Every structure is written in structure tokens, then in C-alpha cells.
């Protein structure tokens, strides 16, 4: 089965063509970073309009690259939520309309399901069951994955998501949008040991997270010391170490509590080098750790094409009266069932 994937939930337009026999045939991405930079964050209306501009040219390019004609497409997958409603509606409307024109089924994919299945696109995909750490701009979750569609939420953030904490702390340190990668780059120049941030909630039982205190800690520390470039780099490193160590502790705990020995990392923060390095070290304890390549940690069309292909092969398909849902819990049915 050959499936087109469309991702437009936030500030990246992603497209891909996935073949269930041959794997990923092509993918393309347009990042809106430069569009939102002046505003210090994503402006939803600008994001939607830019998806409208980018999605079809990107798709044409991907089909050319895959040497696939429209008549060889068997299904269309689009991100149906969670995300920015205007942005989601672009992918949903284009995807549903395209499927109708081509006479093939369409399916709406949960954005986080796309993320958690992204390692399946790599050469050494994980077997089920596994623990997935989902760390993005909107989510920090530990999920037990028994099969596609069989997800048990083990832990969640009580406040800021890990990516959100990176972005907010980056802003405090005077770094632009997107903050996570900029903070990680600054941390590379930091000196270890000058500052120490708390590891939130590690001394309490359970697998939930809380990251909002870390940005406050960064702010109060910054107010107490001479504010220079080296201080900011030292703070960035101490912050990054605290987030990474907290995530590693909770991953270890989830693996111990479930008795599972496979771990998948997914979502934008999964591109963080220090996190990848520290989690990779779990393999010394017999844990198999699977990451998507960094480009497939952040938003992309390939993960949506893959997840959509699995769902279409299982016989799922979106009704003609399609929908998009800004809030939608992973593993739950879409909030409002639409009928033809
Ligand atoms: O998965 P994603 O592309 O979009 C969402 O679904 O949210 O994740 C974006 C998040 C942002 O908060 C961004 O700052 C963070 O991932 N991020 C990083 C890195 N690259 C992206 N955070 C830390 N280090 C990175 N290298
Ligand atoms: Zn995402």
C-alpha cells in the first residue's frame, strides 16, 4: 500500500510518500522558523496561511522524487490533532479532498501516535511491547505501547512539557525561537558544576513530570548573579542537565516497574544530543534504546504517512465529513465522531 502523509499541526509543513513494501520513498519539509522568529513564537494565523502556500508544491516535489504518479497512491493520511486548529484544518482539508479526487481512503492520524511510531522508519525498528518517552513542545509522556493503537499512559506532565520548558527558559536567557535547539547549542559552552537545578518529582513515587519550576529557578538564579555570556551558558547547561537527568530517571523507573526492556524516544526534544547520549547509556543495563533520526524527532510527514498506512491497512478510514481536533488524548477516539 502506498500512502501520502501530510503534517501541518504547528509550524512545519511535512509531506511524505510511504510504501508498506518498500518503506519510505520520499519526504519533504518546510520549516516556518523564519516566519515566526520576529514574534518570539508561533503565530497561529500565519502558520495556517503558510501551510496553504507550501503543502501542494512540497507534495508535488515528493511525488516526483518518489517517482510515483497520483494513480499509484492507495491512501492519504493527515494529522487530525492535537495542534493548532487552523493549521490542522489545512492538512485535513487538503488530505480529505485529495483522497476524494483520487478515489482512495483517507485517515486522520493522532500527531503523538505519529511521533511514537517514528522509530519504525529506521533500520532497526523496535518490537512490541515497549515504553515510549514522548517529549515534544506540547507533551511529556511515558506510554506503554503493546501494539499499534494499544497505548497505556503511565506518566504525564503536571504543567509545562519538556520542550515548552526548554523554549521558556531559552526566552529568559535571551535566545530566539525556537528555543530548545538554541539553548542546547548554548549549553555546549557551559561549565559543568557552577549551578545546580533541582530534579523535579524524582523523590516522589510515580511517573509524572513537572518542569515549570525549572524556568523559575533559572530566572531567580539569573537575578542573583552577574549576567554575562558565560553565566548564561553555564545556566543553560545546568538546566539541560536537570531536564535530561529527570527524564532518564523516569524512563528507568518505567522500565523497572513494567519489566519491559525496550525504550523508544520520540518528539522534538528527542533530537537533544545530551538526552540521546544519556539514554543510550541504558543499553549497558540490557535496555534496547530506539531513536528516530533527529530529523524525524521533530515534526515531519514521514511519521504521519507510516502511522496512517498502518491504520489504513487495519481498515480504518475517515468519513467524508472529516474533522480536526486541537485537543485529543492519545489512545482515545477522536473527541467528536463525524458521520457522512
Ligand atoms: O515534536 P516537535 O517538533 O513539535 C511538537 O509536536 O511540539 O517538538 C518541538 C519541541 C520544541 O519545544 C523545541 O524547542 C524542542 O522540541 N526541541 C529541542 C531540540 N530540538 C527541538 N529541545 C531541546 N534540544 C533540542 N535539540
Ligand atoms: Zn510534534
Tab-separated table of C-alpha atoms and ligand atoms in Angstrom:
chain	number	residue	atom	x	y	z
A	1	UNK	CA	0.000	0.000	0.000
A	2	UNK	CA	1.339	3.443	-0.967
A	3	UNK	CA	0.311	6.300	1.310
A	4	UNK	CA	0.808	10.065	1.277
A	5	UNK	CA	1.333	11.645	4.718
A	6	UNK	CA	0.580	15.298	5.478
A	7	UNK	CA	1.689	17.001	8.699
A	8	UNK	CA	0.512	20.577	9.355
A	9	UNK	CA	-0.240	20.652	13.090
A	10	UNK	CA	2.082	23.516	14.044
A	11	UNK	CA	4.924	25.358	12.328
A	12	UNK	CA	6.280	22.716	9.962
A	13	UNK	CA	4.718	21.571	6.716
A	14	UNK	CA	5.701	17.926	6.263
A	15	UNK	CA	4.826	15.577	3.400
A	16	UNK	CA	5.917	12.025	2.626
A	17	UNK	CA	5.207	9.014	0.468
A	18	UNK	CA	5.418	5.675	2.293
A	19	UNK	CA	5.156	2.222	0.719
A	20	UNK	CA	4.296	-0.696	3.011
A	21	UNK	CA	6.588	-2.999	0.970
A	22	UNK	CA	9.429	-0.668	0.056
A	23	UNK	CA	9.475	1.718	3.022
A	24	UNK	CA	9.802	5.481	2.851
A	25	UNK	CA	10.015	6.636	-0.781
A	26	UNK	CA	10.311	10.406	-0.297
A	27	UNK	CA	9.681	13.122	2.213
A	28	UNK	CA	9.826	16.906	2.277
A	29	UNK	CA	9.676	19.535	4.994
A	30	UNK	CA	9.249	23.280	5.091
A	31	UNK	CA	10.023	24.863	8.459
A	32	UNK	CA	8.325	28.193	9.225
A	33	UNK	CA	11.047	29.254	11.679
A	34	UNK	CA	11.940	32.438	9.816
A	35	UNK	CA	8.260	33.411	9.532
A	36	UNK	CA	7.676	33.358	13.311
A	37	UNK	CA	11.125	34.431	14.514
A	38	UNK	CA	10.314	38.133	14.873
A	39	UNK	CA	7.350	37.295	17.121
A	40	UNK	CA	9.290	35.026	19.502
A	41	UNK	CA	6.851	32.151	18.968
A	42	UNK	CA	4.349	30.610	16.585
A	43	UNK	CA	1.609	32.951	15.311
A	44	UNK	CA	-1.260	30.534	14.552
A	45	UNK	CA	-2.863	32.528	11.715
A	46	UNK	CA	0.469	32.990	9.931
A	47	UNK	CA	1.163	29.292	10.380
A	48	UNK	CA	-2.142	28.261	8.742
A	49	UNK	CA	-1.643	30.573	5.786
A	50	UNK	CA	1.860	29.323	5.191
A	51	UNK	CA	0.734	25.678	5.247
A	52	UNK	CA	-1.741	26.602	2.486
A	53	UNK	CA	1.145	28.013	0.416
A	54	UNK	CA	3.582	25.149	0.971
A	55	UNK	CA	1.681	21.901	1.109
A	56	UNK	CA	0.900	21.243	-2.558
A	57	UNK	CA	4.284	22.289	-4.039
A	58	UNK	CA	6.015	20.137	-1.394
A	59	UNK	CA	3.756	17.219	-2.228
A	60	UNK	CA	4.413	17.516	-5.972
A	61	UNK	CA	8.127	17.514	-5.244
A	62	UNK	CA	7.870	14.416	-3.024
A	63	UNK	CA	5.830	12.514	-5.623
A	64	UNK	CA	8.445	13.376	-8.278
A	65	UNK	CA	11.244	12.291	-6.003
A	66	UNK	CA	9.446	9.007	-5.259
A	67	UNK	CA	8.702	8.540	-8.990
A	68	UNK	CA	5.121	7.835	-8.012
A	69	UNK	CA	2.160	9.101	-10.007
A	70	UNK	CA	-1.111	10.094	-8.386
A	71	UNK	CA	-2.824	6.973	-9.742
A	72	UNK	CA	-0.354	4.832	-7.782
A	73	UNK	CA	-1.479	6.262	-4.444
A	74	UNK	CA	-3.664	3.967	-2.300
A	75	UNK	CA	-4.455	6.238	0.629
A	76	UNK	CA	-3.906	9.611	2.298
A	77	UNK	CA	-3.015	10.245	5.933
A	78	UNK	CA	-3.206	13.653	7.582
A	79	UNK	CA	-2.593	14.850	11.135
A	80	UNK	CA	-6.054	15.356	12.657
A	81	UNK	CA	-4.860	16.584	16.086
A	82	UNK	CA	-3.729	17.678	18.566
A	83	UNK	CA	-2.321	21.015	17.377
A	84	UNK	CA	-3.347	24.456	16.152
A	85	UNK	CA	-6.851	24.192	14.728
A	86	UNK	CA	-6.301	26.412	11.666
A	87	UNK	CA	-3.050	24.658	10.827
A	88	UNK	CA	-4.585	21.199	11.300
A	89	UNK	CA	-7.521	22.084	9.067
A	90	UNK	CA	-5.185	22.808	6.143
A	91	UNK	CA	-3.754	19.275	6.159
A	92	UNK	CA	-7.135	17.721	6.891
A	93	UNK	CA	-8.926	19.593	4.087
A	94	UNK	CA	-6.171	19.018	1.526
A	95	UNK	CA	-5.798	15.370	2.533
A	96	UNK	CA	-9.513	14.596	2.535
A	97	UNK	CA	-10.097	16.402	-0.762
A	98	UNK	CA	-7.143	14.683	-2.425
A	99	UNK	CA	-8.396	11.282	-1.276
A	100	UNK	CA	-11.853	12.042	-2.664
A	101	UNK	CA	-10.400	13.123	-6.032
A	102	UNK	CA	-8.223	10.026	-6.267
A	103	UNK	CA	-10.979	7.710	-5.042
A	104	UNK	CA	-8.862	6.341	-2.193
A	105	UNK	CA	-9.447	6.257	1.582
A	106	UNK	CA	-8.147	8.945	3.928
A	107	UNK	CA	-7.321	8.637	7.593
A	108	UNK	CA	-6.803	11.226	10.342
A	109	UNK	CA	-3.734	10.435	12.456
A	110	UNK	CA	-3.005	11.449	16.063
A	111	UNK	CA	0.133	13.594	15.976
A	112	UNK	CA	1.688	11.850	19.008
A	113	UNK	CA	0.993	8.417	17.547
A	114	UNK	CA	2.978	9.588	14.541
A	115	UNK	CA	5.833	10.589	16.845
A	116	UNK	CA	5.842	7.362	18.809
A	117	UNK	CA	5.894	5.225	15.668
A	118	UNK	CA	8.666	7.282	14.012
A	119	UNK	CA	11.415	4.799	15.085
A	120	UNK	CA	9.636	2.225	12.891
A	121	UNK	CA	11.062	4.095	9.893
A	122	UNK	CA	14.619	3.274	10.959
A	123	UNK	CA	16.755	0.276	10.008
A	124	UNK	CA	16.364	-1.417	13.417
A	125	UNK	CA	12.711	-0.875	14.417
A	126	UNK	CA	11.602	-1.852	17.947
A	127	UNK	CA	9.430	-4.916	18.598
A	128	UNK	CA	6.307	-4.561	20.742
A	129	UNK	CA	5.842	-4.102	23.630
A	130	UNK	CA	7.952	-1.079	24.516
A	131	UNK	CA	7.985	2.059	26.639
A	132	UNK	CA	7.820	5.323	24.697
A	133	UNK	CA	9.055	8.606	26.085
A	134	UNK	CA	7.209	11.307	24.156
A	135	UNK	CA	8.937	14.645	24.612
A	136	UNK	CA	7.758	17.496	22.418
A	137	UNK	CA	6.692	21.126	22.688
A	138	UNK	CA	3.260	20.135	23.991
A	139	UNK	CA	3.771	16.713	25.586
A	140	UNK	CA	5.937	14.893	28.102
A	141	UNK	CA	4.531	11.413	28.450
A	142	UNK	CA	5.619	7.894	29.265
A	143	UNK	CA	3.462	5.436	27.377
A	144	UNK	CA	3.372	1.655	27.379
A	145	UNK	CA	2.914	0.536	23.771
A	146	UNK	CA	1.669	-3.047	23.327
A	147	UNK	CA	0.708	-2.745	19.663
A	148	UNK	CA	-0.347	-0.052	17.228
A	149	UNK	CA	-3.368	1.602	18.845
A	150	UNK	CA	-2.783	-0.076	22.230
A	151	UNK	CA	-1.365	2.650	24.401
A	152	UNK	CA	-1.377	2.963	28.194
A	153	UNK	CA	-0.433	6.326	29.649
A	154	UNK	CA	1.965	5.751	32.553
A	155	UNK	CA	3.108	9.292	33.255
A	156	UNK	CA	2.344	12.807	32.124
A	157	UNK	CA	3.445	16.344	32.862
A	158	UNK	CA	1.521	18.226	35.519
A	159	UNK	CA	2.451	21.597	33.988
A	160	UNK	CA	4.959	22.542	31.270
A	161	UNK	CA	6.056	19.983	28.685
A	162	UNK	CA	9.816	19.366	28.396
A	163	UNK	CA	10.037	21.241	25.065
A	164	UNK	CA	7.968	24.085	26.492
A	165	UNK	CA	10.359	24.324	29.467
A	166	UNK	CA	13.300	24.482	27.029
A	167	UNK	CA	11.546	27.180	24.984
A	168	UNK	CA	10.560	29.321	28.004
A	169	UNK	CA	13.985	29.077	29.634
A	170	UNK	CA	15.618	29.901	26.301
A	171	UNK	CA	13.497	33.047	26.158
A	172	UNK	CA	14.661	34.012	29.671
A	173	UNK	CA	18.243	33.593	28.504
A	174	UNK	CA	17.595	35.937	25.600
A	175	UNK	CA	17.581	33.226	22.931
A	176	UNK	CA	15.213	33.361	19.990
A	177	UNK	CA	12.542	30.977	18.796
A	178	UNK	CA	12.738	28.009	18.513
A	179	UNK	CA	14.363	27.971	21.927
A	180	UNK	CA	15.150	24.278	22.508
A	181	UNK	CA	17.881	23.833	19.893
A	182	UNK	CA	19.310	27.316	20.685
A	183	UNK	CA	19.531	26.517	24.417
A	184	UNK	CA	21.181	23.166	23.643
A	185	UNK	CA	23.788	24.940	21.485
A	186	UNK	CA	24.472	27.489	24.255
A	187	UNK	CA	24.800	24.675	26.826
A	188	UNK	CA	27.721	23.249	24.828
A	189	UNK	CA	29.781	26.253	26.000
A	190	UNK	CA	28.604	25.931	29.621
A	191	UNK	CA	30.856	24.914	32.522
A	192	UNK	CA	29.631	21.923	34.487
A	193	UNK	CA	29.120	22.322	38.253
A	194	UNK	CA	28.645	26.079	38.567
A	195	UNK	CA	24.880	25.857	39.024
A	196	UNK	CA	22.671	23.049	40.200
A	197	UNK	CA	18.987	22.819	39.307
A	198	UNK	CA	16.527	20.550	41.149
A	199	UNK	CA	15.376	17.274	39.540
A	200	UNK	CA	11.604	17.795	39.917
A	201	UNK	CA	9.481	14.972	41.361
A	202	UNK	CA	12.179	12.307	41.276
A	203	UNK	CA	11.871	11.673	45.011
A	204	UNK	CA	8.155	11.007	44.766
A	205	UNK	CA	6.769	7.706	43.535
A	206	UNK	CA	5.110	7.611	40.135
A	207	UNK	CA	5.995	8.594	36.615
A	208	UNK	CA	4.599	12.111	36.308
A	209	UNK	CA	6.708	15.154	35.493
A	210	UNK	CA	6.725	18.819	36.448
A	211	UNK	CA	9.047	21.194	34.627
A	212	UNK	CA	7.607	24.645	35.291
A	213	UNK	CA	9.748	25.140	38.428
A	214	UNK	CA	12.943	24.894	36.393
A	215	UNK	CA	12.329	28.092	34.450
A	216	UNK	CA	11.559	29.905	37.716
A	217	UNK	CA	14.792	28.509	39.124
A	218	UNK	CA	16.634	29.835	36.038
A	219	UNK	CA	15.046	33.268	36.492
A	220	UNK	CA	15.819	33.612	40.212
A	221	UNK	CA	19.396	32.387	39.667
A	222	UNK	CA	19.909	34.848	36.822
A	223	UNK	CA	18.725	37.694	39.070
A	224	UNK	CA	21.284	36.776	41.744
A	225	UNK	CA	24.464	36.586	39.654
A	226	UNK	CA	26.432	38.797	37.277
A	227	UNK	CA	24.621	38.400	33.981
A	228	UNK	CA	27.225	37.733	31.295
A	229	UNK	CA	27.549	35.395	28.328
A	230	UNK	CA	29.412	32.703	30.277
A	231	UNK	CA	26.826	32.783	33.075
A	232	UNK	CA	24.039	32.226	30.570
A	233	UNK	CA	25.890	29.289	29.021
A	234	UNK	CA	26.507	27.805	32.495
A	235	UNK	CA	22.805	28.215	33.319
A	236	UNK	CA	21.766	26.637	30.021
A	237	UNK	CA	23.944	23.616	30.768
A	238	UNK	CA	22.634	23.243	34.340
A	239	UNK	CA	19.043	23.494	33.076
A	240	UNK	CA	19.621	20.957	30.308
A	241	UNK	CA	21.296	18.552	32.734
A	242	UNK	CA	18.315	18.784	35.112
A	243	UNK	CA	15.750	18.050	32.386
A	244	UNK	CA	17.804	15.232	30.896
A	245	UNK	CA	18.564	13.556	34.222
A	246	UNK	CA	14.914	13.790	35.291
A	247	UNK	CA	13.780	12.185	32.034
A	248	UNK	CA	16.391	9.423	32.352
A	249	UNK	CA	15.386	8.648	35.965
A	250	UNK	CA	11.707	8.369	34.997
A	251	UNK	CA	12.461	6.211	31.929
A	252	UNK	CA	14.482	3.844	34.103
A	253	UNK	CA	11.626	3.719	36.614
A	254	UNK	CA	9.032	2.995	33.908
A	255	UNK	CA	11.158	0.136	32.559
A	256	UNK	CA	11.676	-1.329	36.038
A	257	UNK	CA	8.003	-1.023	37.001
A	258	UNK	CA	6.740	-2.664	33.798
A	259	UNK	CA	9.564	-5.178	33.444
A	260	UNK	CA	9.997	-4.154	29.798
A	261	UNK	CA	13.430	-3.817	28.225
A	262	UNK	CA	12.787	-1.692	25.132
A	263	UNK	CA	12.633	2.091	25.139
A	264	UNK	CA	11.609	4.425	22.323
A	265	UNK	CA	12.270	8.164	22.424
A	266	UNK	CA	10.182	10.415	20.214
A	267	UNK	CA	9.243	14.066	19.753
A	268	UNK	CA	11.291	17.212	19.222
A	269	UNK	CA	13.280	17.069	22.482
A	270	UNK	CA	14.429	13.605	21.353
A	271	UNK	CA	16.751	15.481	18.979
A	272	UNK	CA	18.673	16.762	22.025
A	273	UNK	CA	22.194	15.326	21.890
A	274	UNK	CA	22.705	15.135	25.632
A	275	UNK	CA	19.389	13.278	26.113
A	276	UNK	CA	20.270	10.847	23.320
A	277	UNK	CA	23.688	10.250	24.812
A	278	UNK	CA	22.421	9.650	28.362
A	279	UNK	CA	19.578	7.387	27.303
A	280	UNK	CA	21.838	5.409	25.006
A	281	UNK	CA	23.849	4.570	28.132
A	282	UNK	CA	20.888	2.485	29.369
A	283	UNK	CA	21.966	-0.169	26.880
A	284	UNK	CA	24.720	-1.084	29.383
A	285	UNK	CA	21.861	-2.418	31.559
A	286	UNK	CA	20.414	-4.566	28.773
A	287	UNK	CA	17.862	-1.967	27.616
A	288	UNK	CA	17.405	-1.606	23.853
A	289	UNK	CA	17.034	2.089	23.099
A	290	UNK	CA	15.460	3.244	19.824
A	291	UNK	CA	15.535	6.794	18.491
A	292	UNK	CA	14.247	8.158	15.229
A	293	UNK	CA	16.939	10.046	13.284
A	294	UNK	CA	16.996	13.673	14.608
A	295	UNK	CA	15.039	14.958	11.570
A	296	UNK	CA	12.219	12.529	12.406
A	297	UNK	CA	12.189	13.503	16.110
A	298	UNK	CA	10.786	16.901	15.217
A	299	UNK	CA	7.575	17.210	13.202
A	300	UNK	CA	7.617	15.543	9.787
A	301	UNK	CA	5.333	13.947	7.199
A	302	UNK	CA	7.061	10.542	7.223
A	303	UNK	CA	5.764	9.583	10.670
A	304	UNK	CA	2.201	10.510	9.637
A	305	UNK	CA	2.462	8.523	6.392
A	306	UNK	CA	3.723	5.487	8.356
A	307	UNK	CA	1.091	5.677	11.127
A	308	UNK	CA	-1.644	6.331	8.535
A	309	UNK	CA	-0.524	3.370	6.435
A	310	UNK	CA	-0.809	1.067	9.490
A	311	UNK	CA	-4.289	2.367	10.233
A	312	UNK	CA	-5.455	2.103	6.617
A	313	UNK	CA	-4.126	-1.463	6.404
A	314	UNK	CA	-6.193	-2.193	9.530
A	315	UNK	CA	-9.282	-0.973	7.644
A	316	UNK	CA	-9.690	2.422	9.272
A	317	UNK	CA	-10.790	5.392	7.174
A	318	UNK	CA	-12.032	8.927	7.797
A	319	UNK	CA	-15.598	9.812	6.875
A	320	UNK	CA	-16.213	12.396	4.147
A	321	UNK	CA	-17.214	14.833	6.895
A	322	UNK	CA	-13.673	14.935	8.236
A	323	UNK	CA	-12.561	16.764	11.361
A	324	UNK	CA	-9.545	18.163	13.172
A	325	UNK	CA	-9.136	18.296	16.959
A	326	UNK	CA	-6.826	20.744	18.761
A	327	UNK	CA	-7.133	18.647	21.944
A	328	UNK	CA	-7.189	14.895	21.668
A	329	UNK	CA	-5.802	12.375	24.174
A	330	UNK	CA	-3.569	9.657	22.726
A	331	UNK	CA	-5.260	6.267	22.531
A	332	UNK	CA	-8.747	7.759	22.802
A	333	UNK	CA	-11.246	8.015	19.958
A	334	UNK	CA	-11.318	11.433	18.284
A	335	UNK	CA	-13.394	13.763	20.523
A	336	UNK	CA	-16.328	14.214	18.129
A	337	UNK	CA	-17.359	11.414	15.819
A	338	UNK	CA	-18.357	12.797	12.431
A	339	UNK	CA	-20.584	10.947	10.028
A	340	UNK	CA	-21.028	11.242	6.270
B	1	LIG	O1	7.816	17.435	18.155
B	1	LIG	P1	8.047	18.872	17.872
B	1	LIG	O2	8.795	19.236	16.617
B	1	LIG	O3	6.717	19.677	17.864
B	1	LIG	C1	5.682	19.402	18.757
B	1	LIG	O4	4.909	18.448	18.492
B	1	LIG	O5	5.662	20.106	19.797
B	1	LIG	O6	8.825	19.448	19.161
B	1	LIG	C2	9.209	20.773	19.239
B	1	LIG	C3	9.877	20.988	20.580
B	1	LIG	C4	10.166	22.451	20.840
B	1	LIG	O7	9.772	22.772	22.159
B	1	LIG	C5	11.673	22.532	20.662
B	1	LIG	O8	12.265	23.575	21.412
B	1	LIG	C6	12.114	21.172	21.137
B	1	LIG	O9	11.130	20.290	20.642
B	1	LIG	N1	13.435	20.808	20.609
B	1	LIG	C7	14.533	20.640	21.373
B	1	LIG	C8	15.605	20.316	20.493
B	1	LIG	N2	15.103	20.310	19.220
B	1	LIG	C9	13.777	20.586	19.310
B	1	LIG	N3	14.707	20.743	22.711
B	1	LIG	C10	15.936	20.513	23.196
B	1	LIG	N4	17.014	20.220	22.428
B	1	LIG	C11	16.889	20.113	21.084
B	1	LIG	N5	17.961	19.813	20.332
B	2	LIG	ZN1	5.312	17.115	17.217
